[in-house]
């Protein structure tokens, strides 16, 4: 009796955490999740030392701010272009191109100290100045995961995809912080030299990501137009139920019901269209995209002011914390944020995707605003940790919502635009 209860409890826990979903997923799904871990590991490395490296080679604070701004805007343009063309050019080919650019960027930062050369390398190599996911990779991976995953477990897959990314950031920050401190203790090693070794590690991780991209199968590529149309005329009942739980209010239900079209009628044969590398987005999807872009633009505006790079710089300069301590701090908060994704997946099954997205934003914003208030490092760290508890809980539900609300052929472009905003 006790054994059955224990087994039932274990099965329930594995279902709640989405372990059964990720363990039973195809090989390509696991490779995409592993790619995200490697990429975010690299971003964690660059986030911790980017501002410190620029300062160590004599770049002033205003020019560091200009560097971050130019990098972000450049990344936006490159990410938008690659995302829009990814399905037409080939998802695997685009992922491999991005990995090669990451590697080249790491090499340039390792060898050069010229300000404008570093700006160009940061933009083309899609270096993350804020520790968050940038570039076309996330949208391509999420679109592919939506295609590979059944609707019923899609939220679980996205939760693990996000969790592994946060775990990668945590590991990258932790390893970078302690390695930099260790290298500084060696005779003849300056901080600049130690930072450049870390960018060499960034280049190596780009090569690892390139190898993983080359291992993906043909199943990751977009399906043909006919298959896409037959599979997605509308949101199905299963998708509707996954978007909103039964206790959602009537207005939310009507909003989602409006996404469902009438029963499709037989269509006359249409002439074959020439293949285009640009996506075609339907009017319904354009409406959804516009609404979400406006909403997330306000959120991104606020979070962009307090990027992870500037927060690490803040703790380092205001409280005179060593890189190892800052690395441990941000590694811990990244782990907390990673685990919160599994909680978000479980919550969304009970209260719905939209409520999960909304109810996790407010406390995160409040704790972020409180970080610079105290003059004590421990209290400021506590606010940072509390912010991490809900910081990323909206990501998996948001991607599951997008995957269900738009046509498969539009997912890469729509997710790419939303991620960029």
XYZ file of C-alpha atoms in Angstrom:
421
model
C 0.000 0.000 0.000
C 2.766 2.388 0.996
C 4.728 1.342 -2.089
C 1.798 2.110 -4.393
C 1.313 5.501 -2.762
C 4.992 6.269 -3.201
C 4.910 5.257 -6.855
C 1.756 7.260 -7.464
C 3.326 10.258 -5.772
C 6.452 9.912 -7.898
C 4.393 9.672 -11.081
C 2.355 12.724 -10.078
C 5.504 14.705 -9.318
C 7.118 13.764 -12.638
C 3.979 14.840 -14.495
C 3.760 18.121 -12.583
C 7.409 18.928 -13.282
C 7.143 17.878 -16.923
C 9.877 15.260 -16.531
C 7.891 12.624 -18.398
C 7.359 15.081 -21.248
C 11.016 16.016 -21.708
C 12.349 12.479 -21.187
C 9.936 11.107 -23.779
C 10.623 13.843 -26.313
C 12.403 13.232 -29.663
C 16.181 13.463 -30.033
C 15.904 16.800 -31.841
C 13.993 18.292 -28.907
C 16.755 17.282 -26.505
C 19.426 18.683 -28.844
C 17.607 22.026 -29.068
C 17.348 22.243 -25.289
C 21.039 21.372 -24.945
C 21.883 24.078 -27.486
C 20.074 26.626 -25.355
C 22.038 25.540 -22.281
C 25.365 25.954 -24.112
C 24.375 29.317 -25.618
C 23.145 30.776 -22.330
C 26.271 29.447 -20.612
C 28.256 31.583 -23.059
C 25.969 34.573 -22.462
C 26.491 34.175 -18.704
C 30.245 34.352 -19.236
C 30.047 37.532 -21.336
C 27.473 39.228 -19.106
C 29.623 39.096 -15.991
C 32.755 40.572 -17.557
C 31.634 42.665 -20.542
C 31.425 46.029 -18.754
C 34.435 45.184 -16.575
C 36.514 44.257 -19.639
C 35.664 47.506 -21.403
C 36.543 49.466 -18.273
C 39.850 47.578 -17.947
C 40.973 48.673 -21.439
C 40.237 52.320 -20.647
C 36.692 52.761 -21.971
C 34.778 55.416 -20.017
C 31.367 54.799 -18.454
C 29.474 56.903 -21.069
C 31.178 54.985 -23.873
C 30.359 51.705 -22.131
C 26.714 52.795 -22.120
C 26.988 53.680 -25.819
C 28.543 50.260 -26.456
C 25.597 48.516 -24.771
C 23.073 50.619 -26.703
C 24.693 50.040 -30.078
C 25.027 46.325 -29.356
C 21.379 45.941 -28.415
C 20.116 47.867 -31.450
C 22.455 46.039 -33.782
C 21.376 42.701 -32.335
C 17.741 43.683 -32.853
C 18.285 44.371 -36.564
C 20.327 41.216 -37.206
C 17.938 39.070 -35.167
C 14.902 40.419 -37.011
C 16.463 39.771 -40.421
C 17.634 36.247 -39.587
C 14.315 35.379 -37.930
C 12.247 36.513 -40.916
C 14.404 34.571 -43.352
C 15.088 31.525 -41.137
C 12.304 29.273 -42.448
C 13.063 30.174 -46.054
C 16.823 29.697 -45.734
C 16.547 26.656 -43.469
C 16.374 26.567 -39.689
C 19.429 24.375 -39.229
C 21.462 26.507 -41.624
C 20.481 29.670 -39.735
C 21.401 28.120 -36.391
C 24.787 27.070 -37.755
C 25.398 30.564 -39.137
C 24.598 32.090 -35.757
C 26.957 29.675 -33.982
C 29.767 30.522 -36.407
C 29.233 34.249 -35.760
C 29.344 33.604 -31.991
C 32.701 31.892 -32.400
C 34.113 34.685 -34.556
C 32.948 37.297 -32.055
C 34.658 35.517 -29.166
C 37.908 35.362 -31.134
C 37.787 39.112 -31.872
C 37.224 39.983 -28.190
C 40.118 37.714 -27.259
C 42.575 39.364 -29.650
C 41.462 42.990 -30.091
C 41.087 46.031 -27.846
C 39.835 48.506 -30.456
C 36.534 50.018 -29.355
C 34.774 50.089 -32.726
C 36.056 46.667 -33.741
C 34.590 45.296 -30.519
C 31.278 47.050 -31.222
C 31.094 45.419 -34.649
C 32.042 42.001 -33.248
C 29.482 42.337 -30.454
C 26.709 43.125 -32.947
C 27.582 40.510 -35.569
C 28.339 37.860 -32.959
C 25.126 38.651 -31.067
C 26.873 39.046 -27.692
C 24.330 39.538 -24.915
C 24.956 42.737 -22.929
C 22.118 42.052 -20.508
C 22.343 38.310 -19.883
C 19.007 37.669 -21.579
C 18.308 35.638 -24.688
C 18.914 37.653 -27.835
C 19.417 36.798 -31.460
C 17.317 34.600 -33.729
C 18.161 31.346 -31.934
C 15.360 31.330 -29.381
C 12.584 31.982 -31.911
C 13.868 29.282 -34.263
C 14.188 26.778 -31.423
C 10.740 27.553 -30.040
C 9.106 27.317 -33.448
C 10.808 23.966 -34.018
C 9.857 22.698 -30.561
C 6.231 23.659 -31.247
C 6.361 21.590 -34.429
C 7.995 18.589 -32.725
C 5.863 18.598 -29.533
C 2.227 17.515 -29.109
C -0.059 20.302 -27.940
C -0.805 18.646 -24.594
C 2.839 18.758 -23.411
C 4.011 21.898 -25.198
C 4.045 24.010 -22.023
C 6.196 21.395 -20.265
C 8.701 21.371 -23.137
C 8.912 25.170 -23.147
C 9.358 25.171 -19.367
C 12.339 22.820 -19.602
C 13.734 24.751 -22.563
C 13.626 27.930 -20.478
C 14.906 26.182 -17.345
C 17.966 24.805 -19.119
C 18.685 28.266 -20.502
C 18.578 29.802 -17.043
C 20.696 26.964 -15.701
C 23.222 27.661 -18.455
C 23.357 31.335 -17.473
C 23.860 30.362 -13.825
C 26.698 27.968 -14.648
C 28.338 30.447 -17.006
C 28.303 33.261 -14.466
C 29.568 30.987 -11.683
C 32.401 29.472 -13.720
C 33.418 32.851 -15.131
C 33.469 34.556 -11.730
C 35.660 31.965 -10.071
C 37.968 31.485 -13.070
C 38.581 35.230 -13.340
C 39.447 35.459 -9.652
C 41.776 32.461 -9.925
C 43.526 33.840 -12.996
C 44.050 37.211 -11.291
C 45.999 35.494 -8.501
C 48.548 34.120 -10.946
C 51.796 36.037 -11.400
C 51.790 38.430 -14.333
C 48.052 38.089 -15.010
C 46.179 41.376 -15.364
C 42.373 41.613 -15.198
C 42.302 42.365 -18.949
C 44.180 39.174 -19.759
C 41.859 37.140 -17.526
C 38.788 38.633 -19.215
C 40.166 37.786 -22.657
C 40.579 34.151 -21.635
C 36.875 34.141 -20.821
C 36.046 35.435 -24.289
C 38.163 32.587 -25.626
C 35.860 30.258 -23.695
C 32.911 32.074 -25.336
C 34.384 31.274 -28.766
C 34.826 27.602 -27.819
C 31.186 27.382 -26.710
C 30.195 28.800 -30.093
C 31.974 25.845 -31.701
C 30.115 23.424 -29.407
C 26.825 25.011 -30.428
C 27.820 24.715 -34.089
C 28.394 20.971 -33.623
C 25.012 20.532 -31.935
C 23.284 22.419 -34.761
C 24.865 20.099 -37.308
C 23.408 17.078 -35.464
C 19.791 18.194 -35.963
C 17.663 16.166 -38.377
C 15.502 17.154 -41.331
C 12.437 17.047 -39.061
C 13.447 20.444 -37.679
C 12.805 22.162 -40.996
C 9.426 23.816 -41.734
C 6.655 21.588 -43.019
C 5.251 22.090 -46.514
C 2.521 24.663 -47.080
C -0.232 22.083 -47.607
C 0.627 20.277 -44.374
C 0.676 23.564 -42.479
C -2.754 24.576 -43.785
C -4.344 21.205 -43.003
C -2.879 21.087 -39.512
C -3.728 24.605 -38.481
C -6.906 26.027 -39.870
C -7.765 27.136 -36.310
C -7.098 26.760 -32.628
C -8.532 23.402 -31.647
C -10.488 22.639 -28.494
C -7.367 21.182 -26.912
C -5.491 24.412 -27.575
C -8.337 26.526 -26.249
C -8.393 24.508 -23.032
C -4.636 24.822 -22.692
C -4.803 28.588 -23.201
C -7.510 29.198 -20.597
C -8.614 27.046 -17.721
C -12.297 26.453 -17.074
C -12.476 29.179 -14.428
C -11.170 31.986 -16.681
C -13.538 34.941 -16.952
C -15.878 35.332 -19.905
C -13.963 38.173 -21.544
C -10.776 36.133 -21.747
C -12.725 33.186 -23.123
C -14.309 35.365 -25.815
C -10.879 36.718 -26.801
C -9.521 33.240 -27.385
C -12.738 31.996 -29.007
C -12.377 34.803 -31.533
C -9.196 33.122 -32.740
C -11.206 30.084 -33.833
C -12.512 30.305 -37.391
C -15.616 28.625 -38.833
C -15.434 25.098 -40.157
C -13.203 25.133 -43.244
C -14.986 24.727 -46.554
C -13.526 22.842 -49.497
C -11.320 25.169 -51.481
C -10.868 25.136 -55.248
C -7.442 24.199 -56.522
C -5.031 27.097 -56.377
C -2.026 27.657 -58.583
C 1.297 26.665 -57.154
C 3.077 29.605 -55.579
C 6.726 30.273 -56.018
C 8.830 29.482 -53.001
C 9.534 32.579 -50.919
C 12.091 32.982 -48.158
C 9.929 35.669 -46.534
C 7.066 34.506 -44.262
C 3.431 35.369 -44.898
C 1.537 36.347 -41.735
C -2.266 36.137 -41.709
C -4.438 39.098 -40.595
C -5.513 37.270 -37.421
C -1.907 36.581 -36.456
C -0.957 40.182 -37.226
C -3.572 41.363 -34.748
C -2.251 39.049 -32.050
C 1.317 40.074 -32.829
C 0.535 43.794 -32.627
C -1.197 43.473 -29.253
C 1.599 41.395 -27.745
C 4.318 43.664 -29.112
C 2.744 46.709 -27.455
C 2.425 44.851 -24.163
C 5.961 43.445 -24.146
C 7.492 46.711 -25.357
C 6.557 48.368 -22.061
C 7.941 45.424 -20.111
C 11.192 45.390 -22.096
C 11.619 49.153 -21.722
C 11.643 48.812 -17.955
C 13.840 45.716 -17.773
C 16.271 47.136 -20.358
C 17.055 50.064 -18.063
C 18.298 47.610 -15.435
C 20.131 45.000 -17.506
C 22.101 42.198 -15.868
C 25.392 43.741 -17.011
C 24.593 47.026 -15.287
C 23.369 45.226 -12.165
C 26.670 43.323 -11.922
C 28.494 46.621 -12.435
C 26.326 48.195 -9.716
C 27.131 45.503 -7.137
C 30.823 45.538 -8.072
C 31.251 49.319 -7.786
C 28.819 50.259 -4.986
C 29.610 47.405 -2.602
C 33.163 46.604 -3.858
C 32.293 42.934 -4.306
C 34.849 40.662 -6.027
C 33.945 38.969 -9.304
C 33.663 35.580 -7.574
C 31.040 36.871 -5.132
C 29.056 38.601 -7.876
C 29.294 35.454 -9.981
C 27.983 33.306 -7.126
C 25.161 35.799 -6.503
C 23.944 35.843 -10.096
C 24.434 32.114 -10.439
C 22.152 31.587 -7.437
C 19.475 33.940 -8.779
C 19.635 32.247 -12.188
C 19.075 28.853 -10.558
C 16.084 30.258 -8.667
C 14.689 31.708 -11.898
C 15.257 28.381 -13.654
C 13.359 26.356 -11.069
C 10.495 28.860 -11.119
C 9.728 27.791 -14.713
C 8.661 24.341 -13.534
C 6.398 25.973 -10.956
C 4.946 28.180 -13.704
C 4.154 25.128 -15.837
C 2.292 23.516 -12.949
C 0.418 26.739 -12.089
C -0.644 27.315 -15.696
C -2.355 23.911 -15.748
C -4.602 25.146 -12.928
C -5.268 28.847 -13.516
C -4.498 29.143 -17.228
C -1.679 30.545 -19.309
C -2.823 34.173 -19.379
C -3.256 34.503 -15.611
C 0.125 32.896 -15.029
C 1.723 35.409 -17.396
C 0.074 38.410 -15.736
C 0.261 37.544 -12.029
C 4.035 36.972 -12.037
C 5.027 40.362 -13.461
C 4.054 42.750 -10.667
C 6.112 41.292 -7.772
C 9.152 40.964 -10.033
C 8.966 44.643 -11.001
C 8.562 45.761 -7.376
C 11.610 43.824 -6.157
C 13.700 45.141 -9.059
C 12.850 48.727 -8.106
C 13.923 48.049 -4.500
C 17.420 46.720 -5.319
C 19.264 50.104 -5.299
C 17.398 51.461 -2.245
C 19.294 49.830 0.662
C 22.871 50.744 1.494
C 23.540 47.222 2.711
C 24.794 44.614 0.236
C 22.956 41.713 1.880
C 19.566 43.465 1.711
C 20.133 44.408 -1.940
C 21.059 40.777 -2.693
C 17.864 39.632 -0.982
C 15.735 41.841 -3.234
C 17.599 40.496 -6.264
C 16.880 36.908 -5.172
C 13.199 37.695 -4.545
C 12.942 39.225 -8.009
C 14.382 36.035 -9.513
C 11.546 33.966 -8.000
C 9.020 35.355 -10.500
C 11.268 36.984 -13.110
C 10.916 34.273 -15.782
C 7.684 32.542 -14.818
C 5.805 34.072 -17.749
C 8.123 32.747 -20.462
C 6.921 29.160 -20.934
C 3.184 30.090 -20.791
C 3.789 32.945 -23.227
C 5.487 30.734 -25.796
C 2.799 28.061 -25.435
C 0.168 30.751 -26.039
C 1.939 32.015 -29.161
C 2.443 28.503 -30.522
C -1.285 27.811 -30.234
C -2.488 31.206 -31.453
C -0.694 31.425 -34.814
C -0.214 29.151 -37.798
C 2.840 26.859 -37.770
C 4.302 28.564 -40.826
C 4.168 31.888 -38.987
C 5.629 30.781 -35.670
C 9.289 31.527 -36.326
C 8.607 35.058 -37.579
C 6.004 35.882 -34.912
C 8.077 34.486 -32.038
C 11.139 36.249 -33.399
C 9.416 39.630 -33.460
C 7.953 39.140 -29.966
C 11.334 38.043 -28.551
C 13.057 41.059 -30.122
C 10.524 43.449 -28.609
